[in-house]
Short mmCIF file of C-alpha atoms in Angstrom, two decimals:
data_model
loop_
_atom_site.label_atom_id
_atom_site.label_comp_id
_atom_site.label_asym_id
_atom_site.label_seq_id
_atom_site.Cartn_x
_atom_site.Cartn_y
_atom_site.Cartn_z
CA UNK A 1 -8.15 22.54 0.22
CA UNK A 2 -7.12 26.57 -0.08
CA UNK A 3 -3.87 27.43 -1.35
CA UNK A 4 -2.20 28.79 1.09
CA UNK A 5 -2.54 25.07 2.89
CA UNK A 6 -1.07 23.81 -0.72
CA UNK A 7 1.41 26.15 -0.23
CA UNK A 8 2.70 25.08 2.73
CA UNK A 9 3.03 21.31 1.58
CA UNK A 10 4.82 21.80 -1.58
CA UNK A 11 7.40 23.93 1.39
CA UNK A 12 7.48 20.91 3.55
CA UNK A 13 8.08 18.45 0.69
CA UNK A 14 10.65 20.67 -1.35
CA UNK A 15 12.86 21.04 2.23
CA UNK A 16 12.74 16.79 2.40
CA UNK A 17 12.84 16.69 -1.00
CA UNK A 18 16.72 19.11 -0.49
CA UNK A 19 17.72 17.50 2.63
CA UNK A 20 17.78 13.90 1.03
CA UNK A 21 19.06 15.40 -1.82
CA UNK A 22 22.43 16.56 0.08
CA UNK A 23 22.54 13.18 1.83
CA UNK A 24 22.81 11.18 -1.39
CA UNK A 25 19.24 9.52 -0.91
CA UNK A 26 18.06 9.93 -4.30
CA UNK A 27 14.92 7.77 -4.41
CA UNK A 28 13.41 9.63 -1.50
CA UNK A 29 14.68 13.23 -3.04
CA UNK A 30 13.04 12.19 -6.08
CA UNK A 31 9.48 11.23 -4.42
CA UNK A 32 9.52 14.29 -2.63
CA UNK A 33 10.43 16.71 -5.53
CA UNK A 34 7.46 15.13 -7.31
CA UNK A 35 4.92 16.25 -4.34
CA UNK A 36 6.27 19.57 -4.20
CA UNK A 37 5.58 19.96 -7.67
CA UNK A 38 2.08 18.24 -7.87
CA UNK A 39 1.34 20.51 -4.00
CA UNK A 40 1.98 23.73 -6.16
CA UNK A 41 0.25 22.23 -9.62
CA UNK A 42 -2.66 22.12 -7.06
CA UNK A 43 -2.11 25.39 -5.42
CA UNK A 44 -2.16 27.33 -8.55
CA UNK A 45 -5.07 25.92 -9.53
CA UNK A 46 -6.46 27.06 -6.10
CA UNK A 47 -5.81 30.41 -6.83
CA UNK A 48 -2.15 30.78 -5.26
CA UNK A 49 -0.53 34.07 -6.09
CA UNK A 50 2.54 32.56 -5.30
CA UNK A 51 5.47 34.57 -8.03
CA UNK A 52 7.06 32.60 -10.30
CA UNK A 53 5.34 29.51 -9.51
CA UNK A 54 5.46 27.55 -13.07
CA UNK A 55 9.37 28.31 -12.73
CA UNK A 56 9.41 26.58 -9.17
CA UNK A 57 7.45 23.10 -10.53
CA UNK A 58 9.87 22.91 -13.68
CA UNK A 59 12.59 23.46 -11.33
CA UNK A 60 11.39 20.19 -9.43
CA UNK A 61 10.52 18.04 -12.48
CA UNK A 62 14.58 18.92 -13.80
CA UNK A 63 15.45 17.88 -10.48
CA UNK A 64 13.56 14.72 -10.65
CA UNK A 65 14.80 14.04 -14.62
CA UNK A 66 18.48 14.79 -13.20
CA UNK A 67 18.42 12.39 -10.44
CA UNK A 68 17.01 9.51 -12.28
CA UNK A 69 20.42 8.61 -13.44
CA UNK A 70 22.02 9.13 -10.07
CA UNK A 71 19.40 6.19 -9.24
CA UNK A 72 20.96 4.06 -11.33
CA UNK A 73 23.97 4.78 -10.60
CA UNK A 74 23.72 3.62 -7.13
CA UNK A 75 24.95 0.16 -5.86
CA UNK A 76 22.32 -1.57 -4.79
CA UNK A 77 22.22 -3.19 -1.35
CA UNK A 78 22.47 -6.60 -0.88
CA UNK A 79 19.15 -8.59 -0.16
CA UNK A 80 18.82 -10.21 3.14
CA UNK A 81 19.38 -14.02 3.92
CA UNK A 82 17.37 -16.28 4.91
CA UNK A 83 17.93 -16.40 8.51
CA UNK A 84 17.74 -12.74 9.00
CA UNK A 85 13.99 -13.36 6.93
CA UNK A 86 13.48 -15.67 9.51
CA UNK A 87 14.40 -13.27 12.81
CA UNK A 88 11.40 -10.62 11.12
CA UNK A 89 9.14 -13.48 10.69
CA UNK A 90 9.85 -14.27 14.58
CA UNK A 91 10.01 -10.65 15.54
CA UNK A 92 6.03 -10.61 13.76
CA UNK A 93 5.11 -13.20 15.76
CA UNK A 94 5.77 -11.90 18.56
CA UNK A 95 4.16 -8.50 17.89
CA UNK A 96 0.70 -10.38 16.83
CA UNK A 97 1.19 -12.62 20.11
CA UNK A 98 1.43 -9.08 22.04
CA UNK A 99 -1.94 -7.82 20.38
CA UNK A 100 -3.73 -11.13 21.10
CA UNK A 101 -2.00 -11.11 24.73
CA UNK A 102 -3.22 -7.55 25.73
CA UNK A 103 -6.70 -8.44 23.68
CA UNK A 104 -7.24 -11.22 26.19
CA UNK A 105 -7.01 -13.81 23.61
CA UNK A 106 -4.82 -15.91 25.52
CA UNK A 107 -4.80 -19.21 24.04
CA UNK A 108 -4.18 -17.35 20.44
CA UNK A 109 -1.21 -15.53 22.50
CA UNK A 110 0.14 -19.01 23.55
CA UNK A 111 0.24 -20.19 20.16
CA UNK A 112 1.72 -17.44 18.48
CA UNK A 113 4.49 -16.96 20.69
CA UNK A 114 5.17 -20.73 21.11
CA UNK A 115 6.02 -20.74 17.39
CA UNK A 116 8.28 -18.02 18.14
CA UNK A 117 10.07 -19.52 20.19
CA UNK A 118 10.70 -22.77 18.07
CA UNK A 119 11.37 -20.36 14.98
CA UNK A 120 14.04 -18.72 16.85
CA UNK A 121 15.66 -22.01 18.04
CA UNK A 122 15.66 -23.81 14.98
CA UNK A 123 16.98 -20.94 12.95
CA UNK A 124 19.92 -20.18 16.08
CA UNK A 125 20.58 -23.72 15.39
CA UNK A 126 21.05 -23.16 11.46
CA UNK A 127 23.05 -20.09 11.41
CA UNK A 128 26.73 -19.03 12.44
CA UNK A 129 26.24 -15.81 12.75
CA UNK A 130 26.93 -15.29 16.21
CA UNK A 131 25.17 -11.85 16.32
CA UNK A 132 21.83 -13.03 14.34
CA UNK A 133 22.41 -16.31 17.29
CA UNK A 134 22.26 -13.20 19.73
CA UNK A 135 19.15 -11.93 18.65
CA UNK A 136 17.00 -15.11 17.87
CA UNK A 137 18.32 -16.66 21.27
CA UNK A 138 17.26 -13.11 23.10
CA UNK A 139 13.71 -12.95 21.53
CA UNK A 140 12.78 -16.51 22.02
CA UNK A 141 13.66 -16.07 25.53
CA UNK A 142 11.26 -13.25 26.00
CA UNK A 143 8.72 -15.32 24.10
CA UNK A 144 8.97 -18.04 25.93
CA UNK A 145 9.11 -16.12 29.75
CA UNK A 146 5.33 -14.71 28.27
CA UNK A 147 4.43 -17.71 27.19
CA UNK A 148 4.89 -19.62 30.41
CA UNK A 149 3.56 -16.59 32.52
CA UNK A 150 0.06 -16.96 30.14
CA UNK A 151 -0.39 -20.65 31.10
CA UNK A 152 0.63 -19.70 34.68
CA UNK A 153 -2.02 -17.67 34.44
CA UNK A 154 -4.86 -19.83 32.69
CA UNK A 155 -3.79 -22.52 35.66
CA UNK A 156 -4.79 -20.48 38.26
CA UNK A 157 -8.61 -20.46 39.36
CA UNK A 158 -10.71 -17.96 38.69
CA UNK A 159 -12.23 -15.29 40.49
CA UNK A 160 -16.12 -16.59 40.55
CA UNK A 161 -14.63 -20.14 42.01
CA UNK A 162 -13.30 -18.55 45.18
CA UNK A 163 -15.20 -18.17 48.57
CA UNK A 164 -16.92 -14.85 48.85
CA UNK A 165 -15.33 -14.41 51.98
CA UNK A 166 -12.04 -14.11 50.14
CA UNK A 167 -10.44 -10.62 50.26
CA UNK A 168 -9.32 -9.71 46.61
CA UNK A 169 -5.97 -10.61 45.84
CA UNK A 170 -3.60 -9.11 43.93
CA UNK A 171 -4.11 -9.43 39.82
CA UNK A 172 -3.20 -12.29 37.83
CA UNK A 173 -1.18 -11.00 34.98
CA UNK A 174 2.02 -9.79 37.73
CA UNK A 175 4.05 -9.22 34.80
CA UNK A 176 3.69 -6.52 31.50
CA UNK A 177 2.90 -6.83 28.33
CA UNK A 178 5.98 -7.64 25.89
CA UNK A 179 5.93 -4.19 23.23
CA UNK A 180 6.56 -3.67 19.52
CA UNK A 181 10.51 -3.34 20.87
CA UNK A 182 10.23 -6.70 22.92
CA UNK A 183 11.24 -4.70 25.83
CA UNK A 184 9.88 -6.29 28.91
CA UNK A 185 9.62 -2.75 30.94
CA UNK A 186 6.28 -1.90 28.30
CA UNK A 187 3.05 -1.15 29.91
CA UNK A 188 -0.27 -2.16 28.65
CA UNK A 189 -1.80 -0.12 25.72
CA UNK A 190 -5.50 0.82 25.57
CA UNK A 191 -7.20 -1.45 22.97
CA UNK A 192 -9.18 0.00 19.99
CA UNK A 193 -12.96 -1.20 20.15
CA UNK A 194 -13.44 -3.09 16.73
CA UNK A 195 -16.04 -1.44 14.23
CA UNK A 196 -18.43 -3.64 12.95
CA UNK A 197 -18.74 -2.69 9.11
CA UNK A 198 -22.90 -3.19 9.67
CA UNK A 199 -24.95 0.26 10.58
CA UNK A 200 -25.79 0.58 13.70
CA UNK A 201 -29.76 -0.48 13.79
CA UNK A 202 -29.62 -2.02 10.78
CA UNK A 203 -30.01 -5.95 9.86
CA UNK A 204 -30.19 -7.87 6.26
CA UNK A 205 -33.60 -9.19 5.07
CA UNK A 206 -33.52 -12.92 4.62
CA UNK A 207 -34.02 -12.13 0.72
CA UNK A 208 -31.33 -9.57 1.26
CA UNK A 209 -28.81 -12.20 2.93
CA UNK A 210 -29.60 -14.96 0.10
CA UNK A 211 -28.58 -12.36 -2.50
CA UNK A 212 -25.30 -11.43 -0.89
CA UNK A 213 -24.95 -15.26 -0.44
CA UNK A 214 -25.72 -16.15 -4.19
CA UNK A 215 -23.12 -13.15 -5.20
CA UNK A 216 -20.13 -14.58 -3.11
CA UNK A 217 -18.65 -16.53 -5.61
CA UNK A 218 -17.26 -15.07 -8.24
CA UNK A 219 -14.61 -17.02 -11.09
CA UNK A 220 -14.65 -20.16 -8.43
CA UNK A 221 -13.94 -18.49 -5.64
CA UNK A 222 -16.27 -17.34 -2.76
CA UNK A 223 -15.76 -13.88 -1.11
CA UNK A 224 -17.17 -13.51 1.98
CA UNK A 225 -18.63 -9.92 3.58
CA UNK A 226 -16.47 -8.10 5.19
CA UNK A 227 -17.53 -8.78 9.05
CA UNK A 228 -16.16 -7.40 12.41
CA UNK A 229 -14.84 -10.54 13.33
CA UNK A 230 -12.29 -10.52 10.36
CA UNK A 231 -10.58 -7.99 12.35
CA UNK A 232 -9.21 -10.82 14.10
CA UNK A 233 -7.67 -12.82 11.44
CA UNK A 234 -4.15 -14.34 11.21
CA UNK A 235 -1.29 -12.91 9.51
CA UNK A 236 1.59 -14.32 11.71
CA UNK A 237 3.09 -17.75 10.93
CA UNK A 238 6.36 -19.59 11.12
CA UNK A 239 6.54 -20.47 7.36
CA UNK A 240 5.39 -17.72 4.39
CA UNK A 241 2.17 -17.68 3.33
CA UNK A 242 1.29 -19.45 0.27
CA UNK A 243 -2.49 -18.76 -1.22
CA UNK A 244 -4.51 -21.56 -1.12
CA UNK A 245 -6.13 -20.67 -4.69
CA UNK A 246 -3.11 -20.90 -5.98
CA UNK A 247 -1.18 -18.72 -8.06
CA UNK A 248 -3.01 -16.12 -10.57
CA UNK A 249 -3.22 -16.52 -14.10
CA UNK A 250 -1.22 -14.19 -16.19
CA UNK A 251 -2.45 -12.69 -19.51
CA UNK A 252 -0.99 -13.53 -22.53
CA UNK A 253 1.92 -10.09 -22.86
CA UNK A 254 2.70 -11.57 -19.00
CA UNK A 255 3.52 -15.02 -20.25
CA UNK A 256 5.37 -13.81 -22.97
CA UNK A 257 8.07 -12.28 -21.05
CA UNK A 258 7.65 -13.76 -18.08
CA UNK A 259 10.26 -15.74 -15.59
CA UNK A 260 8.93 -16.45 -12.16
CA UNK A 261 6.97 -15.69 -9.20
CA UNK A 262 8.95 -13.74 -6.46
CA UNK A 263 8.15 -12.70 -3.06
CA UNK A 264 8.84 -8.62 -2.22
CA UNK A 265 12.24 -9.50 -0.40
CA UNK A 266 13.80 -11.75 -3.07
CA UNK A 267 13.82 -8.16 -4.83
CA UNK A 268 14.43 -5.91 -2.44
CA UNK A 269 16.00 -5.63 1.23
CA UNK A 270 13.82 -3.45 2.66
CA UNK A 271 10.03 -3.83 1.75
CA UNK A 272 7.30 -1.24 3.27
CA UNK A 273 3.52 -1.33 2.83
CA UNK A 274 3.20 2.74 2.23
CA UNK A 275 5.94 5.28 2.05
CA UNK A 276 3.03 7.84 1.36
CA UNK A 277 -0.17 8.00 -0.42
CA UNK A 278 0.54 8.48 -4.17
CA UNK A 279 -1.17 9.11 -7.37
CA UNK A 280 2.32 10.30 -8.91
CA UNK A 281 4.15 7.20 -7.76
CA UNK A 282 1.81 4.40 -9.67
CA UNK A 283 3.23 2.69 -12.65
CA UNK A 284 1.48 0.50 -15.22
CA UNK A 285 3.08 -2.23 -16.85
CA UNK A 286 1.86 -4.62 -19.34
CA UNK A 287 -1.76 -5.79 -17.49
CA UNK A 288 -4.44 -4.07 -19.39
CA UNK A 289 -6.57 -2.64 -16.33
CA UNK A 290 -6.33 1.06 -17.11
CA UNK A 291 -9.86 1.59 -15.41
CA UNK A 292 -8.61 -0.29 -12.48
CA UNK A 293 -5.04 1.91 -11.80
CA UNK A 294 -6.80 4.92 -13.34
CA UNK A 295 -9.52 4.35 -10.31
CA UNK A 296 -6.22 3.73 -8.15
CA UNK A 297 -4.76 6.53 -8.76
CA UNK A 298 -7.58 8.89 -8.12
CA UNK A 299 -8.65 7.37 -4.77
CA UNK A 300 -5.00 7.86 -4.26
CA UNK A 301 -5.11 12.08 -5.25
CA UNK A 302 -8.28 12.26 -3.11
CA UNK A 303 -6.85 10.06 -0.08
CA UNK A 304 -4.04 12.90 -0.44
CA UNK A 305 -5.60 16.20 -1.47
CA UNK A 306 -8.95 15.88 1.11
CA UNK A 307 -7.77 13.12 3.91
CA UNK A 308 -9.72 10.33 3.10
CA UNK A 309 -8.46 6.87 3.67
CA UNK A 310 -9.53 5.37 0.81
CA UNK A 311 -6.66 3.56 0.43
CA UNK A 312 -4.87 2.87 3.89
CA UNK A 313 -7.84 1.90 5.15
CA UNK A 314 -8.68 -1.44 3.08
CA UNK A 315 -5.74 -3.52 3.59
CA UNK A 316 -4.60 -5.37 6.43
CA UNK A 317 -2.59 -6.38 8.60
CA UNK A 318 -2.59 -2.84 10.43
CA UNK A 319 -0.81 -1.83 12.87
CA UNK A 320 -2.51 0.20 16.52
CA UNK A 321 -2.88 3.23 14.33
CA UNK A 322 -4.78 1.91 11.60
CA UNK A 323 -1.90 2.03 9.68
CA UNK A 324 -0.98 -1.10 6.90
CA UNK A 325 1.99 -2.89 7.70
CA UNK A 326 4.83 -4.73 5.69
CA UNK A 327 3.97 -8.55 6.75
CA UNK A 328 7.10 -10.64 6.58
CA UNK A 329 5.06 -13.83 6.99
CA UNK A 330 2.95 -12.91 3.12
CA UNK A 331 -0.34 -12.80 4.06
CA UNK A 332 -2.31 -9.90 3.58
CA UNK A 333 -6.69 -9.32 3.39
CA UNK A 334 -7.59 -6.14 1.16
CA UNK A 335 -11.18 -5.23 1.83
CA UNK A 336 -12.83 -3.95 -1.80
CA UNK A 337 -16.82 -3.57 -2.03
CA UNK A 338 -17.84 -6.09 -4.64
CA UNK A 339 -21.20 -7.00 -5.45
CA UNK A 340 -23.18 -4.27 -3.05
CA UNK A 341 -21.15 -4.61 -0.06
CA UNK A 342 -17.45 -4.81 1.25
CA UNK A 343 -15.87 -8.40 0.72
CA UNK A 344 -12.82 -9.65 1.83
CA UNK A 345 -10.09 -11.10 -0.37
CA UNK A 346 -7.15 -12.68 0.82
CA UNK A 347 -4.03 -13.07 -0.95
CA UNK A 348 -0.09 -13.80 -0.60
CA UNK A 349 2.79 -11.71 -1.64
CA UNK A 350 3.73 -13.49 -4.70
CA UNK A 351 4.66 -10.83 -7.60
CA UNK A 352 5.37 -11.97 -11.37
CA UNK A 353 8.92 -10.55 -12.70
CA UNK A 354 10.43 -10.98 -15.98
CA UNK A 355 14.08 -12.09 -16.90
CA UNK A 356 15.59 -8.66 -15.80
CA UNK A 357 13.35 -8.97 -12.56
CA UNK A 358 11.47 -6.47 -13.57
CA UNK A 359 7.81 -6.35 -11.75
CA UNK A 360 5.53 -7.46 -14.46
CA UNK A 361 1.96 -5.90 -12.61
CA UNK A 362 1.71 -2.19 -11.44
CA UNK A 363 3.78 -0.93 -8.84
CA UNK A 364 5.05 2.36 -6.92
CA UNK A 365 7.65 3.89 -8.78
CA UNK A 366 9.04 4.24 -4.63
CA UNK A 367 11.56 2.08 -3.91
CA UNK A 368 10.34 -0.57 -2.10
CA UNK A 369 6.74 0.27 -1.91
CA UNK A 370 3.78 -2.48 -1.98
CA UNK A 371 0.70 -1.13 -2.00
CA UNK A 372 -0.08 -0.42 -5.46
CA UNK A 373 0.63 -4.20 -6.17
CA UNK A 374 -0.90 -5.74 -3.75
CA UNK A 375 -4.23 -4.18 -3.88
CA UNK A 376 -3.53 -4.53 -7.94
CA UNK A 377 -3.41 -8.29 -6.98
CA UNK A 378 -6.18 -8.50 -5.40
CA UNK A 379 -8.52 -6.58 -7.60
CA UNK A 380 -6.92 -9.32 -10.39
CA UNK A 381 -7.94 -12.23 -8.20
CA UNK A 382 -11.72 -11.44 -7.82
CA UNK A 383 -11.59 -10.79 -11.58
CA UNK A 384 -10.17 -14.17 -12.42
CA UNK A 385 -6.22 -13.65 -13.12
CA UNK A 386 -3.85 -10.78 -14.40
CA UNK A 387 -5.96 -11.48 -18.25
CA UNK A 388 -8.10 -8.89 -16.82
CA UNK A 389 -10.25 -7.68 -20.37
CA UNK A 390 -12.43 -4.91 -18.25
CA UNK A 391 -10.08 -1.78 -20.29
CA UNK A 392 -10.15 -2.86 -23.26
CA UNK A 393 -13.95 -3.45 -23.69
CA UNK A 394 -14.37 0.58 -23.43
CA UNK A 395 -12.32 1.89 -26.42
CA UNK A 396 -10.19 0.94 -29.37
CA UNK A 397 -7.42 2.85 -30.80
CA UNK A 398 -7.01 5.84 -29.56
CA UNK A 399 -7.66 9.50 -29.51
CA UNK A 400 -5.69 12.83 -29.82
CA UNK A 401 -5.95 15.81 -27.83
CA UNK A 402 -5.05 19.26 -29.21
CA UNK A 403 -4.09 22.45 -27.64
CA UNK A 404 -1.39 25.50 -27.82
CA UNK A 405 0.30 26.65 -25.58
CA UNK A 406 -0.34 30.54 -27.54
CA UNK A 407 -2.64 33.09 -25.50
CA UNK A 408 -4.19 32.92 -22.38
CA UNK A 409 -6.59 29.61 -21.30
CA UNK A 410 -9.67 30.27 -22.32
CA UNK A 411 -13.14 28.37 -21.39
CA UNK A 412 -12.53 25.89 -24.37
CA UNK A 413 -8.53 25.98 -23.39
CA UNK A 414 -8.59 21.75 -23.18
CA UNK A 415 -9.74 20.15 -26.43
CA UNK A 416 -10.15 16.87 -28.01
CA UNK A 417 -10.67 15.49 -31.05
CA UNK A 418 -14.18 13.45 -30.26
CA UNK A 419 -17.02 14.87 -28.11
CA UNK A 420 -16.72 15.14 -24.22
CA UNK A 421 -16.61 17.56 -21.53
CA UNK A 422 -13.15 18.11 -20.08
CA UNK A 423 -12.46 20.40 -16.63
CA UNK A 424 -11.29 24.04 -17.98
CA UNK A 425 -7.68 25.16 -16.84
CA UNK A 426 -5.56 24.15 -19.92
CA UNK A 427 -3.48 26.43 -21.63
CA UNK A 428 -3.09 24.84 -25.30
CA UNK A 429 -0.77 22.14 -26.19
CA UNK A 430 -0.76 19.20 -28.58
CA UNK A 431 -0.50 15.48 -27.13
CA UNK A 432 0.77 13.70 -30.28
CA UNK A 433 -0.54 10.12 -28.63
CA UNK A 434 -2.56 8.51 -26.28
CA UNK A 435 -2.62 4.84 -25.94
CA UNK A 436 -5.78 2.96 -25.47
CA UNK A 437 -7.46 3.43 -22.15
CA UNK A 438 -10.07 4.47 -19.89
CA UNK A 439 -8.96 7.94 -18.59
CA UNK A 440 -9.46 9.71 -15.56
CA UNK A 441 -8.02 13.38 -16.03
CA UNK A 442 -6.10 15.15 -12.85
CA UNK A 443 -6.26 18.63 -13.81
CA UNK A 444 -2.88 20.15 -14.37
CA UNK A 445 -1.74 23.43 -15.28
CA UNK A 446 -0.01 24.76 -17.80
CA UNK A 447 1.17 28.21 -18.38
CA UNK A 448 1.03 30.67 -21.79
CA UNK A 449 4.44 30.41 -23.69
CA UNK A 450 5.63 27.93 -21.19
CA UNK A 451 8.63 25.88 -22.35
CA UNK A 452 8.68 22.47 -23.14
CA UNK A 453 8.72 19.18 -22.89
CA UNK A 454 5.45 18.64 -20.86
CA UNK A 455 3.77 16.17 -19.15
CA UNK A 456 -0.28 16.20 -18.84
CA UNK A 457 -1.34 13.74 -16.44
CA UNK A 458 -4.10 11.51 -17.20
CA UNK A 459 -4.15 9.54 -14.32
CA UNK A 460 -0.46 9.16 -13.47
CA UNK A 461 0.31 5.97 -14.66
CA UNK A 462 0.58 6.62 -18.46
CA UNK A 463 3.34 8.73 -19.99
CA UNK A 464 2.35 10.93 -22.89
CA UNK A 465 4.55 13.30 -24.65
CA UNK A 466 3.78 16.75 -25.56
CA UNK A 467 4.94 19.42 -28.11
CA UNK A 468 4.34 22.44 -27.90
CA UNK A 469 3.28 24.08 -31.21
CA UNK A 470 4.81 27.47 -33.05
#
């Protein structure tokens, strides 16, 4: 990407970053500060000519320090109740019922919006909140009208049963669609064509099929190629979504401090699949998979810096646009390519906390954010629990990395203490420790004389802190 493109980002993100800034939004201020910063980090290693551009990305990272305590500061909102869970399970329903009714799949429809209705019912029945009553009664009306005009429709014969004689009459379906809003006025929207994941022209070997069957199972558990037809599978139901493997096991640091298993809206009111694409935003906690959220963070740069869904594009449920959706019913299918081809692993929402109800995996460091946990958790699962010992078996100890921040960067302007090539860039500074780990290095910039304290960015999920030397 050129710099002047760069530019133009870290603009865009620094005006959010302002405008939720005056309107007391900190946690979004704070993301957005952060991208402005890491859009010119990347622009001035583009080549930008931009003046006084190290001043500008300090200027964002004081602003970020600043606001941190604001953050805390704030009350937080109250979590949601169980009926009002309930109304977005029902609300789900009925937006998987409306992409199975305008798919054709009308006995799937049926189903789906049948449940719908008897979630609404039951729940109007349980709560006295006569404006949640409102809603659940309003929706499982509007389920139910579809539902009835679908078997209406499956009742009446079809076209190759009538007489040829028989002048075409009008369609079946009289009536619209129900839409994402449940507003009964929507019209029908074009349907994508499903993708089949298998070339075009190309087909397995028997030997090549036995091998991908033999490799399915992995720690007990079979996973299955990824196949067209798992487009089509359920995410909507009336009750959450427990995993049928059970829950994962934790490694030893987990059990240590841990409390229980919690779904995303026990701790927080507002859960969302992706705010945005990330690498700054993933945190590591005490699960030793550096490699893994090092890998994660990098697909998530790239996904960011070049347009490549390498990340939106693996986990499901999605909405029309190919986008990942919050599921309020917990299920959720990330597709990751295991064993020479792309498997599907399904998992529920289940996250371990400790006593504080603190998230005890890798998360987004925004506010409600899921991604980086869920696909976290499902990476863990094909591995065989959160006791994941893939990190550690690369290094031990660690290693320390030493540069100045005196002169001009040079070609040799990012040592380290052992042999290996690093990407050129670095003005000289001294890292006085990195923990144990498999790194992948995001090039960052830093500038002659620049004041401190710094922060070099492995792979954004491990803070290091640097001094600069006299």
């Amino acid at each position: 990407m050129d710099s002047s493109a760069l530019e133009l980002d870290a603009v865009k993100f620094a005006k959010s970053a302002v405008l939720n800034d005056q309107k007391g939004k900190y946690n979004e201020a704070v993301f957005y500060y952060k991208e402005a910063a890491q859009a010119l980090i990347y622009a001035g290693m583009a080549g930008s000519k931009l003046e006084n551009i190290q001043d500008k990305i300090s200027e964002y990272l004081d602003r970020v320090e600043a606001l941190h305590t604001a953050v805390q500061a704030q009350s937080i909102d109250p979590l949601k109740s169980k009926h009002q869970l309930d109304l977005e399970r029902a609300y789900f329903l009925v937006t998987q019922a409306f992409d199975d009714d305008e798919k054709g799949n009308v006995e799937e429809a049926i189903e789906l919006y049948t449940q719908a209705v008897e979630l609404c019912i039951e729940t109007a029945n349980e709560t006295s909140d006569q404006t949640l009553q409102l809603k659940l009664k309003q929706l499982a009306r509007q389920a139910l009208d579809r539902a009835e005009g679908l078997k209406d429709a499956l009742a009446k014969p079809a076209a190759k049963d009538r007489p040829a004689s028989a002048k075409p009459s009008n369609p079946v379906r009289t009536f619209q669609p129900l839409g994402p809003d449940f507003s009964l006025q929507d019209k029908p929207q074009p349907v994508r064509p499903v993708q089949s994941c298998e070339p075009q022209g190309q087909k397995y070997t028997y030997e090549e099929i036995e091998v991908l069957r033999k490799t399915s199972k992995i720690n007990g558990i079979e996973y299955v190629p990824f196949m067209s037809v798992d487009l089509k599978e359920r995410f909507a139901f009336p009750m959450p979504f427990s995993d049928k493997c059970g829950k994962l096991a934790l490694s030893p640091k987990q059990k240590a401090i841990f409390s229980r298993w919690v779904r995303p809206d026990e701790i927080s009111n507002n859960p969302i699949m992706i705010f945005t694409v990330s690498s700054f935003s993933i945190k590591q906690t005490v699960v030793s998979d550096c490699s893994f959220v090092a890998s994660l963070a990098i697909s998530a740069a790239y996904e960011r810096r070049y347009n490549k869904k390498l990340i939106t594009s693996i986990i499901y449920p999605q909405n029309k646009k190919g986008q990942p959706e919050y599921n309020p019913c917990g299920k959720y299918m990330v597709k990751l390519h295991i064993n020479g081809v792309p498997r599907k692993v399904i998992i529920d929402d289940y996250l371990p906390v400790d006593h504080n109800g603190e998230l005890l995996c890798s998360y987004s460091s925004n506010k409600n954010e899921l991604w980086v946990s869920l696909i976290e958790k499902a990476y863990m699962k094909v591995m065989g629990g959160y006791d994941f010992p893939g990190s550690n078996s690369y290094s031990v100890g660690f290693e320390v990395i030493t540069v100045s921040t005196v002169g001009e960067p040079g070609p040799s302007g990012f040592q380290k203490k052992s042999s290996g090539d690093y990407r050129c860039g670095f003005c000289y500074m001294e890292v006085d420790f990195v923990p144990a780990g498999v790194y992948n290095i995001i090039p960052t910039t830093f500038l002659p004389n620049q004041e401190g304290p710094f922060f070099l960015d492995f792979n954004s999920t491990t803070p290091l802190r640097v001094s600069q030397l006299q």
